[in-house]
CSV table of C-alpha atoms in Angstrom, one decimal:
chain,number,residue,atom,x,y,z
A,1,MET,CA,-74.7,62.1,-15.6
A,2,GLU,CA,-77.8,61.4,-13.1
A,3,THR,CA,-80.1,60.2,-15.5
A,4,TYR,CA,-77.2,58.3,-17.3
A,5,VAL,CA,-76.6,56.8,-13.8
A,6,SER,CA,-80.1,56.1,-12.8
A,7,LEU,CA,-81.0,54.4,-16.0
A,8,ALA,CA,-78.0,51.9,-15.5
A,9,PHE,CA,-79.0,51.0,-12.1
A,10,LEU,CA,-82.5,50.7,-13.6
A,11,SER,CA,-81.3,48.4,-15.8
A,12,ALA,CA,-79.2,46.5,-13.7
A,13,LEU,CA,-82.4,45.9,-10.9
A,14,ALA,CA,-84.8,45.1,-13.9
A,15,LEU,CA,-82.3,42.5,-15.4
A,16,VAL,CA,-81.9,40.7,-12.2
A,17,ALA,CA,-85.9,40.7,-11.1
A,18,LEU,CA,-86.6,39.2,-14.7
A,19,SER,CA,-83.6,36.1,-13.9
A,20,PHE,CA,-85.9,35.5,-10.8
A,21,GLN,CA,-89.0,35.6,-12.6
A,22,ILE,CA,-87.6,33.3,-15.7
A,23,HIS,CA,-86.0,31.1,-13.2
A,24,ARG,CA,-89.8,31.3,-11.5
A,25,VAL,CA,-92.0,30.0,-14.4
A,26,ASP,CA,-88.7,28.1,-16.5
A,27,ILE,CA,-89.6,24.7,-14.8
A,28,ARG,CA,-87.9,22.6,-17.4
A,29,ARG,CA,-85.1,24.7,-17.2
A,30,LYS,CA,-84.8,25.0,-21.2
A,31,HIS,CA,-83.8,28.9,-21.1
A,32,ARG,CA,-80.9,27.9,-18.0
A,33,TYR,CA,-78.3,29.6,-20.4
A,34,PHE,CA,-80.8,32.9,-20.3
A,35,LEU,CA,-79.9,33.7,-16.6
A,36,PRO,CA,-76.4,34.1,-17.2
A,37,VAL,CA,-77.0,36.3,-20.1
A,38,MET,CA,-79.1,38.8,-17.6
A,39,ILE,CA,-76.9,38.4,-15.0
A,40,SER,CA,-73.6,39.6,-16.9
A,41,ALA,CA,-75.3,42.6,-18.4
A,42,ALA,CA,-76.9,43.4,-14.9
A,43,VAL,CA,-72.9,43.2,-13.3
A,44,TRP,CA,-71.8,45.5,-17.0
A,45,ALA,CA,-75.1,48.2,-16.2
A,46,LEU,CA,-74.5,48.3,-12.5
A,47,PHE,CA,-70.7,49.2,-12.1
A,48,SER,CA,-71.3,51.2,-15.2
A,49,GLY,CA,-72.9,53.2,-13.0
A,50,PHE,CA,-70.6,52.9,-10.2
A,51,TRP,CA,-68.0,54.0,-12.5
A,52,LEU,CA,-69.3,57.1,-13.2
A,53,ILE,CA,-69.9,58.3,-9.4
A,54,THR,CA,-66.4,57.3,-7.9
A,55,SER,CA,-63.4,58.7,-8.9
A,56,GLY,CA,-59.7,57.8,-8.7
A,57,ASN,CA,-58.5,54.3,-8.3
A,58,ILE,CA,-62.5,53.0,-7.1
A,59,SER,CA,-63.6,54.4,-10.8
A,60,THR,CA,-60.9,52.3,-11.9
A,61,ILE,CA,-61.7,49.2,-10.1
A,62,MET,CA,-65.6,49.6,-11.0
A,63,SER,CA,-64.8,49.9,-14.7
A,64,GLN,CA,-62.5,46.8,-14.4
A,65,VAL,CA,-65.6,44.8,-12.7
A,66,SER,CA,-68.1,46.2,-15.2
A,67,PHE,CA,-65.6,44.6,-18.1
A,68,LEU,CA,-66.1,41.1,-16.4
A,69,GLY,CA,-69.7,41.6,-17.5
A,70,ILE,CA,-68.8,42.8,-20.8
A,71,ILE,CA,-66.4,40.1,-21.2
A,72,THR,CA,-68.5,37.1,-20.2
A,73,LEU,CA,-72.0,38.4,-22.1
A,74,PRO,CA,-71.3,37.3,-25.6
A,75,VAL,CA,-70.3,33.6,-24.7
A,76,PHE,CA,-73.6,33.3,-22.5
A,77,ILE,CA,-75.9,35.1,-25.4
A,78,PHE,CA,-74.0,32.5,-27.7
A,79,LEU,CA,-74.9,29.2,-25.8
A,80,PHE,CA,-78.4,30.5,-25.1
A,81,ALA,CA,-78.7,31.0,-28.6
A,82,ILE,CA,-77.5,27.9,-29.7
A,83,LYS,CA,-80.2,26.2,-26.7
A,84,TYR,CA,-82.8,28.3,-27.7
A,85,GLY,CA,-82.8,27.0,-31.5
A,86,GLY,CA,-82.2,23.3,-30.4
A,87,PHE,CA,-78.7,23.1,-32.6
A,88,GLY,CA,-76.9,21.1,-30.5
A,89,TRP,CA,-73.6,22.1,-30.9
A,90,PHE,CA,-70.9,22.5,-28.0
A,91,GLU,CA,-72.8,19.7,-25.9
A,92,LYS,CA,-69.7,18.1,-24.0
A,93,ASP,CA,-68.3,20.0,-21.2
A,94,TRP,CA,-65.1,20.9,-22.9
A,95,HIS,CA,-66.4,22.0,-26.3
A,96,ARG,CA,-67.9,24.8,-24.2
A,97,LEU,CA,-64.7,25.2,-22.5
A,98,LEU,CA,-63.1,26.7,-25.6
A,99,LEU,CA,-65.5,29.3,-26.3
A,100,TRP,CA,-63.9,30.8,-22.9
A,101,VAL,CA,-60.4,30.5,-23.7
A,102,ILE,CA,-60.3,33.8,-25.4
A,103,PRO,CA,-62.9,35.8,-22.5
A,104,LEU,CA,-60.8,33.9,-19.2
A,105,VAL,CA,-57.3,35.2,-21.2
A,106,SER,CA,-59.0,38.9,-21.2
A,107,ILE,CA,-60.2,39.0,-18.2
A,108,LEU,CA,-56.8,37.9,-16.9
A,109,LEU,CA,-55.1,40.5,-18.8
A,110,MET,CA,-57.5,43.2,-18.1
A,111,LEU,CA,-56.8,42.3,-14.1
A,112,THR,CA,-53.0,42.5,-14.7
A,113,ASN,CA,-52.9,45.3,-17.3
A,114,ALA,CA,-50.6,47.2,-15.0
A,115,MET,CA,-47.8,45.0,-15.5
A,116,HIS,CA,-48.2,44.6,-19.4
A,117,GLY,CA,-50.6,46.9,-21.4
A,118,LEU,CA,-51.6,44.2,-23.6
A,119,PHE,CA,-55.7,45.2,-22.8
A,120,TRP,CA,-55.4,48.9,-22.0
A,121,SER,CA,-52.2,50.6,-23.6
A,122,ASP,CA,-53.0,53.8,-21.1
A,123,THR,CA,-55.0,54.8,-18.5
A,124,PHE,CA,-56.2,58.2,-17.7
A,125,GLN,CA,-58.8,60.5,-16.2
A,126,ALA,CA,-61.3,61.9,-19.1
A,127,GLU,CA,-64.0,64.3,-18.6
A,128,VAL,CA,-67.2,62.1,-19.4
A,129,PHE,CA,-69.7,64.7,-18.5
A,130,PRO,CA,-69.2,68.4,-18.0
A,131,GLY,CA,-67.5,68.5,-14.5
A,132,VAL,CA,-67.5,64.9,-14.1
A,133,TYR,CA,-63.9,63.0,-14.7
A,134,ALA,CA,-63.9,59.2,-14.9
A,135,SER,CA,-61.5,56.9,-15.7
A,136,ALA,CA,-60.8,56.4,-19.5
A,137,TYR,CA,-58.3,54.0,-21.5
A,138,GLU,CA,-56.6,53.7,-24.5
A,139,VAL,CA,-57.0,50.2,-26.1
A,140,GLY,CA,-54.5,48.0,-26.5
A,141,PHE,CA,-53.7,44.6,-28.9
A,142,TRP,CA,-55.5,42.4,-27.0
A,143,TYR,CA,-59.0,44.8,-26.7
A,144,HIS,CA,-59.0,44.7,-30.8
A,145,VAL,CA,-58.7,40.6,-30.1
A,146,HIS,CA,-61.2,40.3,-27.5
A,147,THR,CA,-64.0,43.1,-29.1
A,148,PHE,CA,-63.4,41.0,-32.6
A,149,TYR,CA,-64.5,37.8,-30.7
A,150,SER,CA,-67.4,39.2,-28.9
A,151,TYR,CA,-68.7,41.1,-31.8
A,152,LEU,CA,-68.4,37.3,-33.9
A,153,LEU,CA,-69.7,35.5,-31.2
A,154,ILE,CA,-72.9,37.9,-31.0
A,155,VAL,CA,-73.5,38.5,-34.7
A,156,ILE,CA,-73.5,34.3,-34.9
A,157,ALA,CA,-76.2,34.3,-31.8
A,158,LEU,CA,-78.3,36.8,-33.7
A,159,VAL,CA,-78.2,34.7,-36.9
A,160,LEU,CA,-79.0,31.7,-35.2
A,161,ILE,CA,-81.8,33.0,-32.7
A,162,PHE,CA,-83.5,34.4,-36.0
A,163,MET,CA,-83.1,31.1,-37.6
A,164,ALA,CA,-84.8,29.5,-34.0
A,165,LEU,CA,-87.7,32.4,-34.7
A,166,ARG,CA,-88.4,31.7,-38.2
A,167,LYS,CA,-88.4,27.7,-37.2
A,168,LYS,CA,-90.7,28.0,-34.8
A,169,ASN,CA,-93.0,30.2,-36.5
A,170,ALA,CA,-92.6,32.8,-34.2
A,171,VAL,CA,-95.4,35.9,-33.9
A,172,LEU,CA,-94.2,39.4,-34.6
A,173,GLY,CA,-93.5,40.4,-31.0
A,174,GLN,CA,-91.0,37.7,-30.4
A,175,TYR,CA,-88.8,39.1,-32.6
A,176,LEU,CA,-88.2,42.0,-30.2
A,177,LEU,CA,-85.4,39.3,-28.5
A,178,LEU,CA,-83.4,40.1,-31.4
A,179,LEU,CA,-83.7,44.1,-30.9
A,180,GLY,CA,-83.3,43.8,-27.9
A,181,LEU,CA,-79.8,41.9,-28.4
A,182,ALA,CA,-79.1,44.3,-31.5
A,183,VAL,CA,-79.4,47.8,-29.8
A,184,PRO,CA,-77.1,47.6,-27.0
A,185,THR,CA,-74.7,46.0,-29.1
A,186,THR,CA,-75.3,48.8,-32.3
A,187,THR,CA,-74.6,51.3,-29.1
A,188,SER,CA,-71.4,49.4,-27.9
A,189,MET,CA,-70.0,49.4,-31.8
A,190,LEU,CA,-70.6,53.0,-31.4
A,191,PHE,CA,-68.6,53.9,-28.6
A,192,VAL,CA,-65.9,51.2,-29.1
A,193,PHE,CA,-65.0,53.0,-32.9
A,194,GLU,CA,-65.3,56.3,-31.1
A,195,VAL,CA,-68.5,57.5,-33.1
A,196,THR,CA,-69.6,58.6,-29.4
A,197,ALA,CA,-67.6,59.6,-26.5
A,198,LEU,CA,-69.9,57.8,-24.1
A,199,ASP,CA,-71.0,54.0,-23.9
A,200,LEU,CA,-74.5,54.1,-24.1
A,201,SER,CA,-75.3,50.4,-24.0
A,202,PRO,CA,-75.9,50.0,-20.2
A,203,LEU,CA,-79.2,52.8,-20.7
A,204,PHE,CA,-80.2,50.5,-23.7
A,205,LEU,CA,-80.0,47.3,-21.3
A,206,SER,CA,-83.2,48.7,-19.9
A,207,PHE,CA,-85.1,48.8,-23.3
A,208,ALA,CA,-83.2,45.0,-23.8
A,209,VAL,CA,-85.4,43.9,-20.2
A,210,LEU,CA,-88.7,44.5,-21.8
A,211,ALA,CA,-87.9,42.9,-25.4
A,212,PHE,CA,-86.3,40.0,-23.9
A,213,GLY,CA,-88.9,39.5,-20.9
A,214,TRP,CA,-91.5,39.5,-24.0
A,215,THR,CA,-90.0,37.1,-25.9
A,216,VAL,CA,-88.8,34.6,-23.0
A,217,THR,CA,-91.4,34.7,-20.8
A,218,SER,CA,-94.4,34.5,-23.2
A,219,GLY,CA,-92.6,31.4,-24.6
A,220,ILE,CA,-92.0,29.5,-21.6
A,221,TYR,CA,-95.7,30.4,-20.3
A,222,ARG,CA,-96.8,28.9,-23.8
A,223,GLU,CA,-94.5,26.2,-23.1
A,224,ASN,CA,-95.8,25.6,-19.6
A,225,ILE,CA,-99.4,25.3,-21.1
A,226,GLN,CA,-99.1,23.1,-24.0
A,227,GLU,CA,-97.3,20.6,-21.3
A,228,LEU,CA,-100.2,21.1,-18.6
A,229,GLN,CA,-102.5,20.5,-22.1
A,230,ARG,CA,-100.4,17.4,-22.6
A,231,LEU,CA,-100.4,16.0,-19.3
A,232,GLN,CA,-104.4,16.5,-18.8
A,233,ASN,CA,-104.7,14.5,-22.0
A,234,LYS,CA,-102.6,11.6,-20.9
A,235,THR,CA,-104.4,12.0,-17.8
A,236,THR,CA,-108.0,11.7,-19.7
A,237,GLU,CA,-106.7,8.6,-21.7
A,238,MET,CA,-105.7,7.0,-18.4
A,239,ASN,CA,-108.7,7.5,-16.8
A,240,SER,CA,-110.6,6.2,-19.8
A,241,LEU,CA,-108.3,3.1,-19.8
A,242,TYR,CA,-108.9,2.6,-16.0
A,243,GLU,CA,-113.0,2.8,-16.4
A,244,LEU,CA,-112.3,0.2,-19.7
A,245,VAL,CA,-110.8,-2.6,-17.3
A,246,VAL,CA,-113.2,-2.0,-14.7
A,247,ARG,CA,-116.0,-2.8,-17.0
A,248,ILE,CA,-114.0,-5.9,-18.6
A,249,SER,CA,-112.9,-6.9,-15.1
A,250,GLU,CA,-116.5,-6.6,-14.2
A,251,ARG,CA,-117.6,-8.5,-17.4
A,252,LEU,CA,-115.1,-11.4,-17.2
A,253,ILE,CA,-116.1,-11.8,-13.4
A,254,HIS,CA,-119.9,-12.2,-14.6
A,255,THR,CA,-119.5,-14.5,-17.6
A,256,ASP,CA,-120.2,-18.1,-17.5
A,257,THR,CA,-117.6,-20.6,-18.6
A,258,ALA,CA,-119.6,-21.4,-21.7
A,259,GLU,CA,-119.3,-18.0,-22.7
A,260,ILE,CA,-115.7,-17.1,-21.8
A,261,ARG,CA,-114.5,-17.6,-25.3
A,262,GLN,CA,-116.7,-15.1,-26.6
A,263,ALA,CA,-116.2,-12.6,-23.4
A,264,ILE,CA,-112.3,-12.4,-24.2
A,265,ASN,CA,-112.9,-11.8,-27.9
A,266,ASP,CA,-115.0,-9.1,-26.9
A,267,VAL,CA,-112.6,-7.4,-24.5
A,268,LEU,CA,-109.6,-8.0,-27.4
A,269,GLY,CA,-111.8,-5.9,-29.6
A,270,GLU,CA,-112.3,-3.4,-27.0
A,271,LEU,CA,-109.0,-2.9,-26.1
A,272,GLY,CA,-108.0,-3.0,-29.5
A,273,ARG,CA,-110.3,-0.1,-30.2
A,274,PHE,CA,-109.1,1.8,-27.6
């Protein structure tokens, strides 16, 4: 259990640190949708750890808070994939709001589950490690709706990111972004379909951090360098234009009236060549 909790907390810390780093270097805010991905994943990992080291009602509350990250994460991943690939979908606020209908209903039903049992049909204490008990659940009808919707968004996001990487002629290392998303998703599926007794996704989020960090930050740095090179070229052009204007001004000032027509023709020729 100690290993699980330690890695969950480490994942959360690394995700927050990566969020800060991306926000710092992403000058043009092209990856602003990636920050909520990191924060949701951090909430998931952090409170999954607290879920194990607490008991009773506190353990249930910690589990519910971790689900806030689980429920919101797929939507943020989908929005990031759209923005990353430049697909131009869901540009309007009300379009994006449609994506949140099922997650918001899921959060509402989860928080009020004691009244209807639609999200979890039963809550009980289960032995997750030898001698360690924590709150566990029998899933309800709406949990299946939430699960299907979440996995659908993530699968579509993976396809969109793959298409974007192909379009960008990404190097092999950048495809780690897909692996970073696919591994926690796979472990989550194994838990949901009861192949594993414990959700190992918070542990693999630490691997996802490395994949996310390598792909996104390297892309941001590369874009920043390209932008600096573009600005440098623009500055060089402006300096050249300034020098040309100075030469033209000096020539026109010192040209006799009789030769002004030829001087103007020469000046126009220089401007045209520039």
